């Protein structure tokens, strides 16, 4: 099982701190930014839905863009907590999975039954998530089917954008 060394830096209007691709899942850092423009910037809001060994999930909102970072809680609990903070899951623009461990992706498969948005995930993390030891023998097949046609592959040092949020992934040595 790959080791997980994951951290997040949430930065506005910065573009530094990039690293090299290791090819191993669980070795990315992301920082999020809003690029400067001549229009006034809307604030970014970070809502921690869960944090810890029992499950991680953070909702990032910038303007009309909403991205769920990790789905480590059960799908039912993520949906309940979104409602508690006044958000509708139908308004999500993306789910970003940082690495395959169950406390970051454990609720993803079931959650995708409710969501219509894409999943941003690295190829190595996707592959490790699909084959991660599961409770049932058919879980890898179910995970592969849930992700089929729903993923946007990301990689370290390759920036990407979801709506109004720029993502700058990089690896942790």
PDB file of C-alpha atoms in Angstrom:
ATOM      1  CA  UNK A   1       0.000   0.000   0.000  1.00  0.00           C
ATOM      2  CA  UNK A   2       1.470   3.398  -0.904  1.00  0.00           C
ATOM      3  CA  UNK A   3       2.249   5.728   1.938  1.00  0.00           C
ATOM      4  CA  UNK A   4       0.097   8.814   2.219  1.00  0.00           C
ATOM      5  CA  UNK A   5       1.837  12.110   2.823  1.00  0.00           C
ATOM      6  CA  UNK A   6      -0.871  14.590   2.045  1.00  0.00           C
ATOM      7  CA  UNK A   7      -1.272  18.206   2.967  1.00  0.00           C
ATOM      8  CA  UNK A   8      -3.275  21.119   1.654  1.00  0.00           C
ATOM      9  CA  UNK A   9      -2.289  24.711   1.301  1.00  0.00           C
ATOM     10  CA  UNK A  10      -5.132  27.071   0.582  1.00  0.00           C
ATOM     11  CA  UNK A  11      -3.658  30.199  -0.968  1.00  0.00           C
ATOM     12  CA  UNK A  12      -5.232  33.074  -2.815  1.00  0.00           C
ATOM     13  CA  UNK A  13      -3.458  34.686  -5.766  1.00  0.00           C
ATOM     14  CA  UNK A  14      -0.217  32.712  -5.428  1.00  0.00           C
ATOM     15  CA  UNK A  15       1.549  30.568  -7.986  1.00  0.00           C
ATOM     16  CA  UNK A  16       4.543  28.881  -6.428  1.00  0.00           C
ATOM     17  CA  UNK A  17       5.347  25.729  -4.418  1.00  0.00           C
ATOM     18  CA  UNK A  18       5.338  23.234  -7.255  1.00  0.00           C
ATOM     19  CA  UNK A  19       6.996  19.822  -7.052  1.00  0.00           C
ATOM     20  CA  UNK A  20       7.787  16.817  -9.192  1.00  0.00           C
ATOM     21  CA  UNK A  21       5.556  13.872 -10.081  1.00  0.00           C
ATOM     22  CA  UNK A  22       6.471  10.723  -8.155  1.00  0.00           C
ATOM     23  CA  UNK A  23       4.036   8.421  -9.907  1.00  0.00           C
ATOM     24  CA  UNK A  24       2.794   7.227  -6.525  1.00  0.00           C
ATOM     25  CA  UNK A  25      -0.703   7.924  -5.254  1.00  0.00           C
ATOM     26  CA  UNK A  26      -1.018   9.839  -2.031  1.00  0.00           C
ATOM     27  CA  UNK A  27       1.899  12.147  -2.700  1.00  0.00           C
ATOM     28  CA  UNK A  28       0.257  15.364  -3.936  1.00  0.00           C
ATOM     29  CA  UNK A  29      -0.211  18.729  -2.349  1.00  0.00           C
ATOM     30  CA  UNK A  30      -2.781  21.034  -3.859  1.00  0.00           C
ATOM     31  CA  UNK A  31      -3.109  24.694  -3.336  1.00  0.00           C
ATOM     32  CA  UNK A  32      -5.995  26.659  -4.627  1.00  0.00           C
ATOM     33  CA  UNK A  33      -5.936  30.185  -5.934  1.00  0.00           C
ATOM     34  CA  UNK A  34      -8.048  32.846  -7.510  1.00  0.00           C
ATOM     35  CA  UNK A  35      -6.165  34.638 -10.262  1.00  0.00           C
ATOM     36  CA  UNK A  36      -5.998  38.414 -10.155  1.00  0.00           C
ATOM     37  CA  UNK A  37      -8.137  40.227 -12.658  1.00  0.00           C
ATOM     38  CA  UNK A  38      -9.571  43.685 -13.140  1.00  0.00           C
ATOM     39  CA  UNK A  39     -12.844  42.503 -11.640  1.00  0.00           C
ATOM     40  CA  UNK A  40     -13.230  42.386  -7.859  1.00  0.00           C
ATOM     41  CA  UNK A  41     -12.394  38.955  -6.471  1.00  0.00           C
ATOM     42  CA  UNK A  42     -15.122  37.026  -4.767  1.00  0.00           C
ATOM     43  CA  UNK A  43     -14.053  35.391  -1.515  1.00  0.00           C
ATOM     44  CA  UNK A  44     -13.285  31.684  -1.301  1.00  0.00           C
ATOM     45  CA  UNK A  45     -15.014  29.734   1.428  1.00  0.00           C
ATOM     46  CA  UNK A  46     -13.691  26.486   2.907  1.00  0.00           C
ATOM     47  CA  UNK A  47     -16.200  24.386   4.823  1.00  0.00           C
ATOM     48  CA  UNK A  48     -14.736  21.388   6.604  1.00  0.00           C
ATOM     49  CA  UNK A  49     -17.410  18.710   6.559  1.00  0.00           C
ATOM     50  CA  UNK A  50     -15.161  16.166   8.238  1.00  0.00           C
ATOM     51  CA  UNK A  51     -11.527  15.864   9.197  1.00  0.00           C
ATOM     52  CA  UNK A  52      -9.771  12.933  10.807  1.00  0.00           C
ATOM     53  CA  UNK A  53      -9.160   9.221  10.577  1.00  0.00           C
ATOM     54  CA  UNK A  54     -12.900   8.525  10.325  1.00  0.00           C
ATOM     55  CA  UNK A  55     -13.287  10.631   7.187  1.00  0.00           C
ATOM     56  CA  UNK A  56     -12.245  13.783   5.387  1.00  0.00           C
ATOM     57  CA  UNK A  57     -14.308  16.085   3.203  1.00  0.00           C
ATOM     58  CA  UNK A  58     -13.961  19.812   2.501  1.00  0.00           C
ATOM     59  CA  UNK A  59     -16.269  21.971   0.416  1.00  0.00           C
ATOM     60  CA  UNK A  60     -14.551  24.817  -1.444  1.00  0.00           C
ATOM     61  CA  UNK A  61     -16.797  27.561  -2.792  1.00  0.00           C
ATOM     62  CA  UNK A  62     -15.687  30.473  -4.973  1.00  0.00           C
ATOM     63  CA  UNK A  63     -18.407  32.519  -6.625  1.00  0.00           C
ATOM     64  CA  UNK A  64     -20.791  29.962  -8.127  1.00  0.00           C
ATOM     65  CA  UNK A  65     -18.178  27.169  -8.194  1.00  0.00           C
ATOM     66  CA  UNK A  66     -18.409  24.377  -5.618  1.00  0.00           C
ATOM     67  CA  UNK A  67     -15.855  21.587  -5.334  1.00  0.00           C
ATOM     68  CA  UNK A  68     -15.899  18.773  -2.799  1.00  0.00           C
ATOM     69  CA  UNK A  69     -12.344  17.794  -1.852  1.00  0.00           C
ATOM     70  CA  UNK A  70     -12.341  14.155  -0.746  1.00  0.00           C
ATOM     71  CA  UNK A  71     -15.249  11.900   0.087  1.00  0.00           C
ATOM     72  CA  UNK A  72     -13.982  10.012   3.123  1.00  0.00           C
ATOM     73  CA  UNK A  73     -17.238  10.056   5.041  1.00  0.00           C
ATOM     74  CA  UNK A  74     -20.140   7.828   4.049  1.00  0.00           C
ATOM     75  CA  UNK A  75     -22.211   9.190   1.171  1.00  0.00           C
ATOM     76  CA  UNK A  76     -25.182   9.575   3.520  1.00  0.00           C
ATOM     77  CA  UNK A  77     -23.097  11.601   5.978  1.00  0.00           C
ATOM     78  CA  UNK A  78     -21.586  13.841   3.292  1.00  0.00           C
ATOM     79  CA  UNK A  79     -25.049  14.602   1.935  1.00  0.00           C
ATOM     80  CA  UNK A  80     -26.388  15.265   5.444  1.00  0.00           C
ATOM     81  CA  UNK A  81     -23.545  17.629   6.271  1.00  0.00           C
ATOM     82  CA  UNK A  82     -23.930  19.490   2.975  1.00  0.00           C
ATOM     83  CA  UNK A  83     -27.582  20.093   3.844  1.00  0.00           C
ATOM     84  CA  UNK A  84     -26.564  21.237   7.351  1.00  0.00           C
ATOM     85  CA  UNK A  85     -24.378  23.976   5.826  1.00  0.00           C
ATOM     86  CA  UNK A  86     -27.076  24.981   3.348  1.00  0.00           C
ATOM     87  CA  UNK A  87     -25.646  23.331   0.241  1.00  0.00           C
ATOM     88  CA  UNK A  88     -27.360  21.095  -2.298  1.00  0.00           C
ATOM     89  CA  UNK A  89     -25.290  18.243  -3.727  1.00  0.00           C
ATOM     90  CA  UNK A  90     -26.793  18.971  -7.155  1.00  0.00           C
ATOM     91  CA  UNK A  91     -24.832  22.238  -7.123  1.00  0.00           C
ATOM     92  CA  UNK A  92     -21.417  20.550  -6.947  1.00  0.00           C
ATOM     93  CA  UNK A  93     -19.197  21.212  -9.957  1.00  0.00           C
ATOM     94  CA  UNK A  94     -16.625  18.535  -9.126  1.00  0.00           C
ATOM     95  CA  UNK A  95     -15.248  16.095  -6.607  1.00  0.00           C
ATOM     96  CA  UNK A  96     -11.464  16.096  -6.164  1.00  0.00           C
ATOM     97  CA  UNK A  97      -9.896  12.986  -4.635  1.00  0.00           C
ATOM     98  CA  UNK A  98      -6.481  13.561  -3.099  1.00  0.00           C
ATOM     99  CA  UNK A  99      -5.573   9.914  -2.532  1.00  0.00           C
ATOM    100  CA  UNK A 100      -7.145   6.493  -2.314  1.00  0.00           C
ATOM    101  CA  UNK A 101      -7.222   5.825   1.426  1.00  0.00           C
ATOM    102  CA  UNK A 102     -10.675   5.137   2.822  1.00  0.00           C
ATOM    103  CA  UNK A 103     -10.638   8.229   5.042  1.00  0.00           C
ATOM    104  CA  UNK A 104     -10.403  10.296   1.821  1.00  0.00           C
ATOM    105  CA  UNK A 105     -12.349   8.223  -0.715  1.00  0.00           C
ATOM    106  CA  UNK A 106     -14.415   5.715   1.283  1.00  0.00           C
ATOM    107  CA  UNK A 107     -17.793   7.254   0.405  1.00  0.00           C
ATOM    108  CA  UNK A 108     -17.023   8.080  -3.213  1.00  0.00           C
ATOM    109  CA  UNK A 109     -18.601   5.111  -4.995  1.00  0.00           C
ATOM    110  CA  UNK A 110     -21.986   5.450  -3.312  1.00  0.00           C
ATOM    111  CA  UNK A 111     -21.877   9.255  -3.457  1.00  0.00           C
ATOM    112  CA  UNK A 112     -21.491   9.127  -7.246  1.00  0.00           C
ATOM    113  CA  UNK A 113     -24.948   7.541  -7.477  1.00  0.00           C
ATOM    114  CA  UNK A 114     -26.347  10.909  -6.314  1.00  0.00           C
ATOM    115  CA  UNK A 115     -23.969  13.322  -8.064  1.00  0.00           C
ATOM    116  CA  UNK A 116     -23.748  14.279 -11.721  1.00  0.00           C
ATOM    117  CA  UNK A 117     -20.377  16.053 -11.576  1.00  0.00           C
ATOM    118  CA  UNK A 118     -16.958  14.774 -12.682  1.00  0.00           C
ATOM    119  CA  UNK A 119     -14.293  13.349 -10.371  1.00  0.00           C
ATOM    120  CA  UNK A 120     -10.806  14.857 -10.612  1.00  0.00           C
ATOM    121  CA  UNK A 121      -8.269  12.201  -9.677  1.00  0.00           C
ATOM    122  CA  UNK A 122      -4.765  11.179 -10.704  1.00  0.00           C
ATOM    123  CA  UNK A 123      -4.356   7.972 -12.677  1.00  0.00           C
ATOM    124  CA  UNK A 124      -2.258   6.357  -9.966  1.00  0.00           C
ATOM    125  CA  UNK A 125      -4.764   7.299  -7.265  1.00  0.00           C
ATOM    126  CA  UNK A 126      -7.686   6.040  -9.380  1.00  0.00           C
ATOM    127  CA  UNK A 127      -5.969   2.698  -9.965  1.00  0.00           C
ATOM    128  CA  UNK A 128      -5.059   2.298  -6.285  1.00  0.00           C
ATOM    129  CA  UNK A 129      -8.598   3.262  -5.200  1.00  0.00           C
ATOM    130  CA  UNK A 130     -10.139   0.662  -7.506  1.00  0.00           C
ATOM    131  CA  UNK A 131      -7.915  -2.157  -6.302  1.00  0.00           C
ATOM    132  CA  UNK A 132      -7.718  -1.144  -2.614  1.00  0.00           C
ATOM    133  CA  UNK A 133      -8.649  -3.962  -0.260  1.00  0.00           C
ATOM    134  CA  UNK A 134     -12.405  -3.925   0.137  1.00  0.00           C
ATOM    135  CA  UNK A 135     -15.118  -5.649   2.136  1.00  0.00           C
ATOM    136  CA  UNK A 136     -16.404  -7.619  -0.839  1.00  0.00           C
ATOM    137  CA  UNK A 137     -14.771  -9.274  -3.804  1.00  0.00           C
ATOM    138  CA  UNK A 138     -16.846  -7.298  -6.290  1.00  0.00           C
ATOM    139  CA  UNK A 139     -16.013  -3.871  -4.805  1.00  0.00           C
ATOM    140  CA  UNK A 140     -13.180  -3.189  -7.311  1.00  0.00           C
ATOM    141  CA  UNK A 141     -15.610  -3.826 -10.177  1.00  0.00           C
ATOM    142  CA  UNK A 142     -18.227  -1.550  -8.597  1.00  0.00           C
ATOM    143  CA  UNK A 143     -15.660   1.215  -8.082  1.00  0.00           C
ATOM    144  CA  UNK A 144     -14.430   0.947 -11.671  1.00  0.00           C
ATOM    145  CA  UNK A 145     -18.018   1.111 -12.960  1.00  0.00           C
ATOM    146  CA  UNK A 146     -18.837   4.128 -10.763  1.00  0.00           C
ATOM    147  CA  UNK A 147     -15.814   6.039 -12.095  1.00  0.00           C
ATOM    148  CA  UNK A 148     -16.269   4.977 -15.721  1.00  0.00           C
ATOM    149  CA  UNK A 149     -16.769   8.039 -17.895  1.00  0.00           C
ATOM    150  CA  UNK A 150     -16.808  10.313 -14.822  1.00  0.00           C
ATOM    151  CA  UNK A 151     -13.119  11.130 -14.281  1.00  0.00           C
ATOM    152  CA  UNK A 152     -10.843  13.965 -15.284  1.00  0.00           C
ATOM    153  CA  UNK A 153      -7.263  12.786 -14.897  1.00  0.00           C
ATOM    154  CA  UNK A 154      -4.945  15.174 -13.079  1.00  0.00           C
ATOM    155  CA  UNK A 155      -1.211  15.031 -12.427  1.00  0.00           C
ATOM    156  CA  UNK A 156       1.409  16.821 -10.425  1.00  0.00           C
ATOM    157  CA  UNK A 157       2.740  20.101 -11.809  1.00  0.00           C
ATOM    158  CA  UNK A 158      -0.140  20.338 -14.299  1.00  0.00           C
ATOM    159  CA  UNK A 159      -2.527  23.088 -13.278  1.00  0.00           C
ATOM    160  CA  UNK A 160      -6.229  22.742 -13.929  1.00  0.00           C
ATOM    161  CA  UNK A 161      -9.358  24.775 -13.389  1.00  0.00           C
ATOM    162  CA  UNK A 162     -12.849  23.970 -12.207  1.00  0.00           C
ATOM    163  CA  UNK A 163     -15.145  26.941 -12.750  1.00  0.00           C
ATOM    164  CA  UNK A 164     -13.684  29.876 -10.857  1.00  0.00           C
ATOM    165  CA  UNK A 165     -11.055  27.869  -8.926  1.00  0.00           C
ATOM    166  CA  UNK A 166      -7.531  27.177 -10.167  1.00  0.00           C
ATOM    167  CA  UNK A 167      -5.822  24.071  -8.792  1.00  0.00           C
ATOM    168  CA  UNK A 168      -2.050  23.708  -8.629  1.00  0.00           C
ATOM    169  CA  UNK A 169      -1.177  20.129  -7.635  1.00  0.00           C
ATOM    170  CA  UNK A 170       2.329  19.135  -6.648  1.00  0.00           C
ATOM    171  CA  UNK A 171       3.962  16.169  -4.975  1.00  0.00           C
ATOM    172  CA  UNK A 172       5.387  15.842  -1.505  1.00  0.00           C
ATOM    173  CA  UNK A 173       8.882  14.344  -1.412  1.00  0.00           C
TER     174      UNK A 173
END
